[in-house]
Amino acid sequence: MKVWEIRELLRICSKNSILKGGIRLHGVLVKMGLKSDVVTNNDLIDMYGKCGKTEVANQVFERMPEKNVVSWTVLISGYLYGGNPRKALKVFDRMCSSDVRPNEFTLSTVLKACCFVGVVENGVQIHGLCTKSGYESYPVVSNTLLHMYSRSGLIKEARKILDVMPVKSLISWNAMIGGYVTAGREREALFLFREMQKVLNVVADEFTYASILKACSCVGAFREGLQVHASVMTSGYVSSSGNEILTGALIDLYVKTRNLAEAKKVFDGCSLRNEIMWTTLIIGYSQEGLVMESMDLFSRLWRSGISIDGFVLSTVIGVFADFSMIEQGKQLHSYTHKVPSGDDVSVGNSIIDMYIKCGLTDEAEQKFREMPRRNVVSWTVMINGHGKHGNGHSAINLFEEMQKPKEDKSGGLQPDEVTNLAILSACSHSGLVEECWKYFTAMQHDNQTKLTVEHYACMVDLLGRAGKLKEARSFISNMPITPNAGTWQTLLSACRIHGDVDLGREVGDILLNIDGDNPVNYVMLSNIHAEGGGFEECARLRKMMKRKRLKKQGGCSWIEVEKRAEVFYGGDKWHPLTEKIHEVLKEVERRMKEENGYSCEVRFAMHDVDGESKEDVLRMHSEKLAVGLGLLVCGREGEVIRVYKNLRICGDCHEFMKGVSVVVKRVLVIRDANRFHRFENGNCSCGDYW
DNA sequence: CTAGGGTTAG
């Protein structure tokens, strides 16, 4: 073999990480006695580096009597690709004090290493070096600089580089567009994409499309997404052979823009499916409330033999959590013990959340305590869980515990926005007024902490619960950020609870102005009027809704029976046991009237159903139907009946459940859109305040 | 020796 042939083969081994072949070629070279050839040694260093054998690469390097730029550069890139960017920078430091000067390739490699070990700490300094040495304007260097800044969120710096580039290649555009997307500035990414399309000689490639599809999906740009989809198809990057990443991005686009049919079409048309595509589509089904379809997809994935990784597991457990399918969830929980990905933090977190959402706080606590690793999300799930169950003090204990520095794996964690929201909401729901203000003021004074509209809404809720409606109103006026619809909805719901029709009218006007297409606002406002006797205003609102073709979201409730979710909509009659359910409910109601004088609270009815008496409408509420089924099939003494409702439980049903718990001597747990209600001996854990 | 892409839990 000639030396050039060996070098050729070495490069192939390097590119494809074929260590065995590389070692054999090394052996051949040694036998030929060519130790001193710089170029060949450089190839050896590169090969060992790319095959993950950085120590051997370093040995070859050290034994070289003379080193050139390439020797240093391949050693540095070896450390970088071997996952040791710090070491790569150290070698670069050594190089700087040697007599060999870095070139554009060295600088590009070192800049890339900076992406992993801190751009501000190291990258900026190397950038200065590029400027001084005159390499800054080299395409390799400027593109890497652009990439480094854009991916670390230093968008301004990145943009500066792009704007002064004399020649912008596709790589430059892609780096900037991708940077905007990772920074969550999707609109700017889309804008830049349009700019790029105006430039001649630059044509989008698969990388551009991947970023742009993600941008469309994040902002829900459905129309633009369709256009990009068409371009992707004509570009030929997604053909019968398929591009997994683009196909995955397309499915995600249609899932996020809530076009399940199209998502399914892309999925079905793809011959090579990976677990990401499955995961994405499962999310699509579950977010549309299609439990069975979502589960069906999961069992198809299971049978397909594709590996079930942590992403899939946490997603599917999340589906069980959303639908509170505890039996299914437990089954998957025990499965996680058998697979390595079961130890993923996100999988553990999804399990805790599942138990929380199913109302099993003890099981959640146990899983939380035995997890090998925890992160902020783990703590937040627990804090939220306690909050929703009205255990404000437990939430506070956890919140304090997580921040305490500790020797072992847990604790010493900084709460983030979501955690802060959880603790405020927990305090508010439990009526811990002082504590809530204490935390809120602390957050206001800490300039590390970001407060969003939702944090402020928690305080509005706190004031509203206490009946301090005027204070809540002026609190909103004095907020440093613009209140959104949710903020006003919080106040409006407080107005309803306290029967303040006047303030309700004022808030309602504001709401209809800024969020006039949301049926929830009309329903809430019309209920306030109805309860205050203002039936004309109520009728006026109903007409407005009709004219705008707005329909109130259907309330639905479900209960898990034999591992299936039995779903009821208000007034449903499809269930085979409908008659028996009604019989049971009537019987219970009769006994309630006799024993504790319960009477139907008609003030909570939505006054929009013709032809049926208000009392009938109430009896048909979906949560009652689900509880009725529970009474029929969950016969065991002492068994807790667990029901879930997509909206908030209404006042009448709330009273009804209290009565049921007395008459049948059972515990009922109802999770609604807002929190948990545990009915026991005629009381509710929410203290009748929700 | 040179740069870039899609999925998860609160």
XYZ file of C-alpha atoms (C1' of nucleotides) in Angstrom:
700
model
C 0.000 0.000 0.000
C 1.155 3.485 -0.804
C 1.164 6.112 1.910
C -1.413 8.243 0.127
C -3.716 5.237 -0.028
C -3.402 4.723 3.713
C -4.134 8.408 4.298
C -7.207 8.134 2.132
C -8.422 5.153 4.176
C -7.620 6.930 7.456
C -9.920 9.769 6.443
C -12.707 7.321 5.726
C -12.225 5.736 9.158
C -12.264 9.192 10.733
C -15.459 10.278 8.992
C -17.275 7.069 9.882
C -15.744 6.458 13.306
C -14.261 3.098 12.312
C -11.774 2.654 15.133
C -10.701 -0.924 14.324
C -9.781 -0.068 10.753
C -7.946 3.030 11.940
C -5.866 1.038 14.419
C -4.893 -1.460 11.721
C -3.844 1.336 9.389
C -1.827 2.838 12.241
C -0.087 -0.544 12.607
C 0.741 -0.664 8.916
C 2.252 2.821 9.118
C 4.416 1.908 12.101
C 5.750 -1.122 10.228
C 6.601 1.148 7.315
C 8.577 3.365 9.691
C 6.947 6.652 8.757
C 6.655 8.136 12.239
C 7.952 11.557 11.383
C 5.582 12.493 8.574
C 3.580 15.472 9.873
C 0.680 15.151 7.449
C 0.140 11.454 8.133
C 0.372 11.983 11.873
C -2.275 14.703 11.595
C -4.568 12.204 9.922
C -3.917 9.759 12.740
C -4.744 12.362 15.400
C -7.922 13.207 13.554
C -8.911 9.571 13.233
C -8.371 8.802 16.921
C -10.128 12.009 17.933
C -13.209 11.324 15.816
C -13.320 7.742 17.094
C -13.484 9.003 20.658
C -9.933 7.959 21.580
C -8.679 11.376 22.611
C -5.914 9.993 24.850
C -4.371 8.084 21.940
C -4.763 11.130 19.702
C -2.935 13.147 22.323
C -0.127 10.506 22.504
C 0.429 10.711 18.760
C 0.419 14.490 19.046
C 2.932 14.578 21.888
C 5.352 12.267 20.074
C 5.478 14.474 17.015
C 8.780 16.356 16.849
C 7.198 19.134 14.848
C 3.569 20.260 14.902
C 1.787 22.468 12.447
C -1.574 24.314 12.614
C -3.459 21.256 11.477
C -1.940 19.095 14.230
C -3.216 21.481 16.874
C -6.569 21.942 15.175
C -7.403 18.255 14.811
C -6.420 17.622 18.424
C -8.707 20.442 19.569
C -11.581 19.225 17.436
C -10.980 15.693 18.746
C -11.528 16.859 22.300
C -14.566 18.860 21.225
C -16.232 15.926 19.460
C -15.262 13.607 22.270
C -17.501 15.722 24.493
C -14.740 17.576 26.311
C -14.960 21.210 25.201
C -13.071 22.434 28.285
C -10.080 20.335 27.416
C -10.344 21.609 23.841
C -10.030 25.181 25.110
C -7.066 24.212 27.308
C -5.228 22.797 24.296
C -6.009 26.014 22.446
C -4.440 28.001 25.299
C -1.317 25.872 25.029
C -1.282 26.448 21.291
C -1.415 30.196 21.789
C 1.783 30.097 23.827
C 3.507 27.891 21.242
C 5.071 29.234 18.058
C 2.224 28.036 15.849
C -0.555 30.574 15.102
C -4.190 29.478 14.764
C -5.851 29.781 11.379
C -9.527 30.185 10.430
C -10.259 26.485 10.984
C -8.704 26.479 14.434
C -10.688 29.551 15.414
C -13.904 28.094 14.053
C -13.403 24.905 16.066
C -12.577 26.802 19.242
C -15.615 29.066 18.806
C -17.744 25.991 18.551
C -16.296 24.718 21.807
C -17.321 28.012 23.412
C -20.973 27.209 22.688
C -20.691 24.499 25.339
C -18.638 26.231 27.992
C -19.995 29.741 27.983
C -20.112 32.220 25.170
C -19.894 35.270 27.399
C -16.997 33.835 29.404
C -14.890 32.524 26.525
C -16.554 33.195 23.202
C -16.352 36.971 23.330
C -12.641 36.796 24.055
C -11.985 34.438 21.142
C -14.102 36.735 18.995
C -11.616 39.504 19.846
C -8.805 37.234 18.770
C -10.533 36.673 15.425
C -10.811 40.411 14.889
C -7.182 41.034 15.804
C -5.858 38.285 13.583
C -7.994 39.405 10.653
C -9.842 36.103 10.369
C -13.181 37.575 11.429
C -14.302 38.156 7.861
C -13.496 34.639 6.705
C -16.763 32.850 5.925
C -15.934 29.874 8.181
C -15.220 32.133 11.121
C -18.037 34.610 10.639
C -20.583 31.837 10.172
C -19.410 30.098 13.311
C -19.498 33.379 15.231
C -23.010 33.952 13.957
C -24.008 30.463 14.976
C -22.415 30.772 18.392
C -24.189 34.003 19.250
C -27.557 33.093 17.794
C -27.743 29.725 19.546
C -26.821 31.132 22.914
C -29.545 33.733 22.751
C -27.266 36.700 22.029
C -29.459 37.617 19.121
C -28.269 41.206 18.852
C -24.631 40.182 18.463
C -25.588 37.537 15.930
C -27.642 39.989 13.902
C -24.763 42.470 13.888
C -22.555 39.840 12.286
C -25.156 38.852 9.712
C -25.790 42.457 8.733
C -22.134 43.254 7.996
C -21.429 40.024 6.147
C -20.399 40.868 2.581
C -21.595 37.500 1.321
C -24.409 35.761 3.153
C -24.525 32.105 2.363
C -27.409 29.780 3.061
C -25.510 28.693 6.156
C -25.525 32.253 7.474
C -29.261 32.650 6.895
C -29.966 29.285 8.464
C -27.908 30.101 11.543
C -29.778 33.355 12.097
C -33.232 31.907 11.414
C -32.501 28.971 13.707
C -31.286 31.377 16.370
C -34.528 33.328 16.300
C -36.511 30.120 16.609
C -34.556 28.794 19.589
C -34.845 32.183 21.250
C -38.613 31.977 20.899
C -38.688 34.875 18.448
C -40.502 32.989 15.732
C -42.072 36.031 14.075
C -38.634 37.463 13.357
C -37.530 34.082 12.023
C -40.445 34.082 9.586
C -39.693 37.652 8.580
C -36.042 36.827 7.899
C -37.089 33.763 5.936
C -39.153 35.991 3.656
C -36.169 38.339 3.295
C -33.977 35.403 2.383
C -36.349 34.269 -0.329
C -35.918 37.629 -2.055
C -32.195 37.016 -2.439
C -31.062 35.430 -5.658
C -28.790 32.387 -5.527
C -30.009 31.380 -2.099
C -32.494 28.532 -1.979
C -33.875 27.117 1.262
C -32.702 23.661 2.186
C -33.858 21.010 4.648
C -32.342 22.899 7.580
C -34.140 26.090 6.687
C -37.411 24.239 6.378
C -36.955 22.468 9.703
C -36.514 25.793 11.511
C -39.317 27.496 9.634
C -41.773 24.670 10.209
C -40.999 24.844 13.887
C -41.544 28.604 13.843
C -44.928 28.178 12.129
C -45.963 25.522 14.596
C -44.944 27.598 17.626
C -46.910 30.658 16.575
C -49.745 28.589 15.135
C -49.208 30.109 11.711
C -51.470 27.698 9.956
C -51.701 29.409 6.562
C -48.009 30.100 6.304
C -47.353 26.531 7.419
C -49.418 25.228 4.527
C -47.317 27.267 2.111
C -44.095 25.965 3.608
C -45.463 22.438 3.459
C -46.041 22.900 -0.267
C -42.517 24.257 -0.771
C -41.068 21.384 1.217
C -42.876 18.910 -1.005
C -41.698 20.535 -4.225
C -38.173 20.873 -2.891
C -37.902 17.107 -2.840
C -36.459 16.886 0.665
C -39.428 14.826 1.744
C -39.814 12.114 -0.822
C -40.721 8.473 -0.624
C -37.363 7.848 1.027
C -38.459 10.479 3.492
C -36.669 12.933 5.682
C -37.511 11.977 9.243
C -36.838 15.383 10.687
C -38.958 17.278 8.186
C -41.740 14.728 8.424
C -41.650 15.020 12.212
C -41.739 18.795 11.962
C -44.721 18.646 9.598
C -46.676 16.415 11.954
C -45.854 18.747 14.808
C -46.987 21.735 12.742
C -50.404 20.222 12.096
C -50.768 19.035 15.669
C -49.975 22.477 17.059
C -52.264 24.205 14.576
C -54.977 21.728 15.560
C -55.419 20.085 12.205
C -55.391 16.487 13.274
C -56.621 15.131 9.961
C -53.656 16.615 8.120
C -51.219 15.438 10.803
C -52.564 11.945 10.436
C -52.250 12.168 6.658
C -48.562 13.051 6.886
C -48.046 10.307 9.456
C -49.860 7.676 7.406
C -48.033 8.672 4.254
C -44.653 8.158 5.870
C -43.117 4.754 5.399
C -40.336 5.107 7.948
C -41.837 6.227 11.246
C -39.763 6.959 14.276
C -40.759 7.388 17.901
C -40.847 11.160 17.582
C -43.593 11.035 14.979
C -45.594 8.638 17.148
C -45.140 10.806 20.228
C -46.196 13.923 18.390
C -49.349 12.342 17.016
C -50.282 10.888 20.405
C -50.129 14.403 21.820
C -52.306 15.534 18.928
C -55.029 13.051 19.739
C -54.978 13.654 23.454
C -55.163 17.434 23.159
C -58.350 17.017 21.146
C -59.742 14.906 23.967
C -59.647 11.707 21.923
C -58.599 9.334 24.687
C -59.344 6.055 22.965
C -57.648 7.058 19.723
C -54.629 8.259 21.624
C -54.423 5.001 23.561
C -54.916 3.004 20.393
C -51.976 4.794 18.813
C -49.869 3.986 21.838
C -50.645 0.283 21.679
C -49.860 0.280 17.957
C -46.519 1.901 18.759
C -45.963 -0.706 21.459
C -46.616 -3.544 19.030
C -44.486 -1.981 16.282
C -41.322 -2.796 18.195
C -40.008 0.774 18.053
C -38.188 1.550 21.263
C -40.250 3.229 23.944
C -37.990 6.007 25.182
C -38.353 8.583 27.922
C -40.117 11.023 25.618
C -42.789 8.510 24.713
C -43.214 7.392 28.312
C -43.611 10.857 29.771
C -45.988 11.817 26.984
C -48.247 8.819 27.409
C -48.205 9.018 31.200
C -49.167 12.658 30.705
C -52.164 11.521 28.660
C -53.221 9.188 31.481
C -52.796 12.080 33.884
C -54.914 14.418 31.776
C -57.696 11.868 31.612
C -57.076 10.650 35.154
C -56.881 7.047 34.078
C -55.306 5.760 37.235
C -55.386 2.026 36.522
C -53.691 2.464 33.157
C -51.268 4.906 34.697
C -50.279 2.521 37.480
C -49.654 -0.181 34.940
C -47.310 2.040 32.972
C -45.663 3.150 36.214
C -44.683 -0.433 36.991
C -43.455 -0.829 33.433
C -41.071 2.098 33.927
C -39.208 0.090 36.575
C -38.180 -2.388 33.907
C -36.658 -0.007 31.360
C -33.654 2.306 31.627
C -35.570 5.347 30.383
C -37.888 4.876 33.355
C -35.269 6.656 35.434
C -35.515 9.835 33.338
C -36.461 12.823 35.429
C -39.215 13.759 33.024
C -40.715 10.273 33.291
C -40.645 10.453 37.088
C -42.208 13.896 36.966
C -44.991 12.722 34.712
C -45.696 9.882 37.155
C -45.917 12.272 40.112
C -48.190 14.519 38.127
C -50.362 11.581 37.145
C -50.908 10.591 40.766
C -51.577 14.205 41.677
C -54.108 14.618 38.889
C -55.799 11.384 39.931
C -56.028 12.679 43.466
C -53.586 10.136 44.954
C -51.344 12.542 46.847
C -49.722 9.855 48.984
C -48.574 7.879 45.971
C -47.294 11.067 44.376
C -45.379 11.939 47.530
C -43.868 8.448 47.645
C -42.717 8.575 44.038
C -41.331 12.049 44.620
C -39.316 10.931 47.663
C -37.868 7.845 45.992
C -36.822 9.505 42.752
C -33.065 9.229 42.182
C -32.897 12.693 40.641
C -35.230 15.673 40.909
C -35.407 19.004 39.182
C -37.476 22.175 39.461
C -40.331 20.549 37.610
C -40.527 17.729 40.188
C -40.908 20.218 43.015
C -43.339 22.366 41.094
C -45.593 19.405 40.356
C -45.729 18.586 44.071
C -46.346 22.189 45.122
C -49.085 22.528 42.553
C -50.578 19.240 43.669
C -50.788 20.278 47.289
C -52.167 23.623 46.212
C -54.952 22.083 44.168
C -55.873 19.858 47.088
C -56.039 22.813 49.408
C -52.972 21.815 51.435
C -51.381 25.238 51.408
C -49.059 24.527 54.314
C -47.624 21.412 52.690
C -47.027 23.468 49.567
C -45.190 26.100 51.606
C -43.051 23.450 53.316
C -42.008 22.039 49.954
C -41.335 25.480 48.542
C -38.997 26.242 51.455
C -37.425 22.794 51.410
C -36.526 22.907 47.736
C -34.480 26.066 48.217
C -32.535 24.855 51.232
C -29.007 23.910 50.242
C -28.326 20.263 50.966
C -25.525 17.790 50.568
C -27.528 15.157 48.750
C -29.150 15.269 45.339
C -32.221 17.226 46.329
C -32.670 20.792 47.404
C -30.804 23.994 46.800
C -32.880 24.646 43.705
C -33.981 28.045 42.506
C -37.721 28.270 41.851
C -38.620 29.512 38.388
C -41.716 31.369 37.152
C -43.887 28.275 37.137
C -42.872 27.337 40.680
C -43.584 30.868 41.827
C -46.976 30.730 40.202
C -47.649 27.406 41.932
C -46.853 28.737 45.396
C -48.939 31.881 44.934
C -51.850 29.863 43.670
C -51.479 27.332 46.506
C -51.552 30.109 49.126
C -54.493 31.766 47.443
C -56.516 28.552 47.155
C -55.907 27.740 50.800
C -56.763 31.231 51.961
C -53.253 31.869 53.300
C -53.513 35.594 52.721
C -50.461 36.799 54.630
C -48.147 34.149 53.217
C -49.337 34.891 49.720
C -48.510 38.582 50.040
C -45.196 37.763 51.671
C -44.098 35.641 48.722
C -45.493 38.050 46.184
C -43.643 41.062 47.615
C -40.465 39.030 47.846
C -40.823 38.188 44.158
C -41.450 41.829 43.301
C -38.268 42.923 45.056
C -36.107 40.190 43.576
C -35.054 41.418 40.172
C -33.975 37.911 39.155
C -37.639 36.907 39.221
C -39.964 37.572 36.346
C -43.590 38.231 37.230
C -46.132 37.582 34.501
C -49.793 38.479 34.189
C -50.618 35.122 35.674
C -48.769 35.908 38.891
C -50.759 39.107 39.170
C -53.949 37.197 38.434
C -53.215 35.034 41.484
C -53.250 38.139 43.640
C -56.486 39.281 42.034
C -57.887 35.884 42.913
C -56.674 36.231 46.488
C -58.335 39.626 46.879
C -61.441 38.415 45.112
C -61.850 35.418 47.389
C -61.704 37.670 50.427
C -64.468 39.769 48.919
C -62.149 42.745 48.467
C -63.470 43.404 44.992
C -62.722 47.129 44.933
C -59.138 46.464 45.955
C -58.858 43.798 43.293
C -60.151 46.257 40.717
C -57.595 48.924 41.631
C -54.860 46.310 41.931
C -55.440 45.544 38.265
C -55.338 49.239 37.357
C -51.988 49.608 39.081
C -50.348 46.536 37.591
C -47.068 47.274 35.832
C -48.063 44.975 32.982
C -51.144 45.042 30.804
C -53.861 42.801 32.197
C -55.134 40.177 29.800
C -58.471 38.442 29.446
C -57.517 35.919 32.107
C -56.907 38.679 34.650
C -60.367 40.127 34.115
C -61.950 36.690 34.123
C -60.506 36.106 37.568
C -62.125 39.296 38.814
C -65.382 38.541 37.019
C -65.621 35.162 38.662
C -65.054 36.795 42.046
C -67.890 39.193 41.228
C -70.127 36.213 40.575
C -69.251 34.478 43.810
C -69.946 37.657 45.798
C -72.939 38.657 43.704
C -71.548 42.085 42.765
C -73.582 42.783 39.651
C -72.395 46.388 39.203
C -68.694 45.647 39.149
C -69.476 42.516 37.168
C -71.112 44.641 34.480
C -68.099 46.966 34.310
C -65.609 44.104 34.129
C -67.813 42.280 31.647
C -67.767 45.279 29.301
C -63.992 45.379 29.391
C -63.823 41.650 28.751
C -66.202 41.662 25.823
C -64.113 44.443 24.349
C -60.794 42.663 24.494
C -61.954 39.034 24.238
C -65.325 39.278 22.562
C -65.117 35.986 20.730
C -64.769 33.839 23.789
C -68.072 32.266 24.823
C -66.810 31.812 28.402
C -67.065 35.550 28.985
C -70.689 35.710 27.865
C -71.657 32.721 29.956
C -69.994 34.077 33.084
C -71.511 37.500 32.675
C -74.954 36.234 31.844
C -74.849 34.004 34.912
C -74.083 37.026 37.079
C -77.088 38.833 35.643
C -79.313 35.791 35.918
C -78.395 35.256 39.534
C -79.008 38.917 40.270
C -82.384 38.760 38.535
C -81.323 40.777 35.477
C -82.991 38.535 32.948
C -83.176 41.161 30.200
C -79.421 41.658 30.237
C -79.049 37.934 30.323
C -81.219 37.593 27.213
C -79.290 40.390 25.487
C -76.026 38.541 26.044
C -77.544 35.337 24.748
C -78.580 37.130 21.583
C -75.097 38.558 21.142
C -73.663 35.087 21.451
C -76.067 33.768 18.880
C -75.307 36.579 16.466
C -71.604 35.903 16.781
C -72.253 32.187 16.425
C -70.488 31.465 19.685
C -71.269 28.268 21.458
C -70.493 27.627 25.056
C -67.941 24.884 25.486
C -69.707 21.671 26.303
C -69.149 20.522 29.839
C -68.031 16.956 30.089
C -67.116 14.632 32.905
C -65.637 11.201 32.990
C -64.923 8.334 35.277
C -62.539 5.446 34.803
C -64.325 2.112 34.737
C -62.319 -1.004 34.036
C -59.424 0.949 32.550
C -61.657 2.866 30.181
C -62.692 6.472 30.448
C -66.499 6.705 30.415
C -67.238 10.195 29.176
C -70.500 12.073 29.753
C -71.645 15.328 28.262
C -74.369 17.400 29.893
C -77.750 15.771 29.247
C -76.183 12.700 27.660
C -78.446 9.747 27.079
C -76.218 7.477 25.023
C -74.926 5.395 27.886
C -76.467 1.909 28.064
C -77.044 2.397 31.774
C -78.666 5.845 31.374
C -81.978 4.802 32.886
C -80.368 3.162 35.865
C -78.125 6.177 36.370
C -81.167 8.434 36.516
C -82.901 6.062 38.902
C -79.922 6.083 41.243
C -79.637 9.848 41.105
C -83.346 10.340 41.773
C -83.225 7.911 44.651
C -80.244 9.662 46.186
C -81.899 13.030 45.730
C -85.082 11.823 47.377
C -83.146 10.614 50.398
C -81.192 13.837 50.512
C -84.369 15.883 50.570
C -85.744 13.737 53.372
C -82.623 13.573 55.462
C -81.033 16.975 55.050
C -83.487 19.154 53.258
C -81.465 19.513 50.078
C -83.176 21.401 47.315
C -82.079 22.040 43.843
C -80.197 25.320 43.531
C -81.586 26.647 40.302
C -79.578 29.841 40.383
C -76.604 28.029 38.939
C -78.314 26.814 35.797
C -77.206 28.195 32.490
C -80.455 29.692 31.291
C -80.250 28.688 27.707
C -82.007 25.403 27.327
C -85.499 25.329 25.896
C -88.195 22.859 26.642
C -86.765 21.425 29.819
C -87.291 22.599 33.336
C -84.284 24.086 35.045
C -84.325 21.290 37.516
C -84.021 18.722 34.751
C -81.090 20.552 33.230
C -79.302 20.496 36.545
C -79.950 16.844 37.095
C -78.394 16.184 33.720
C -75.127 17.914 34.467
C -72.340 15.677 33.305
C -70.628 15.424 36.682
C -73.832 14.057 38.184
C -74.175 11.478 35.446
C -70.601 10.338 35.995
C -71.150 10.107 39.748
C -74.352 8.171 39.080
C -72.403 5.624 37.075
C -69.819 5.519 39.827
C -72.515 4.713 42.390
C -73.715 1.908 40.158
C -70.445 0.226 39.325
C -68.012 1.149 42.109
C -69.967 -0.888 44.611
C -67.302 -1.645 47.154
C -67.776 -0.110 50.568
C -65.172 2.541 51.279
C -64.105 2.830 47.641
C -63.545 6.432 46.644
C -65.514 7.591 43.629
C -63.314 9.741 41.413
C -64.822 11.929 38.749
C -63.230 14.521 36.486
C -64.776 17.523 34.829
C -63.321 19.676 32.074
C -64.962 22.891 33.309
C -65.551 24.108 36.829
C -68.090 22.285 38.929
C -71.286 24.284 39.330
C -72.692 25.398 42.660
C -75.638 23.079 42.564
C -73.576 20.030 41.773
C -71.257 21.061 44.575
C -74.132 21.092 47.060
C -75.444 17.872 45.592
C -72.125 16.055 46.055
C -71.957 17.111 49.679
C -75.370 15.566 50.205
C -74.436 12.403 48.328
C -71.402 11.861 50.542
C -73.708 11.799 53.581
C -76.469 9.644 52.140
C -74.273 6.939 50.632
C -71.502 7.303 53.234
C -68.844 7.461 50.554
C -65.971 9.762 49.701
C -66.301 11.517 46.356
C -63.355 13.272 44.745
C -64.051 15.582 41.842
C -61.270 17.211 39.936
C -62.510 20.163 37.946
C -60.734 22.655 35.715
C -59.578 24.569 38.723
C -58.874 22.250 41.628
C -59.857 19.173 43.639
C -62.993 18.771 45.701
C -63.063 15.999 48.262
C -66.567 15.421 49.579
C -66.779 13.582 52.874
C -69.545 13.549 55.508
C -71.278 16.501 53.925
C -68.197 18.736 53.732
C -65.926 19.712 50.924
C -62.170 20.136 51.220
C -62.394 23.428 49.335
C -64.316 24.959 52.207
C -67.098 25.899 49.789
C -64.838 28.451 48.207
C -63.678 27.735 44.704
C -9.180 20.578 10.233
C -14.978 24.283 8.619
C -20.726 25.953 10.526
C -26.960 24.284 10.871
C -32.762 20.726 11.870
C -37.973 17.751 14.480
C -40.616 14.990 20.060
C -41.504 14.999 26.706
C -42.938 16.334 32.213
C -44.816 21.584 35.819
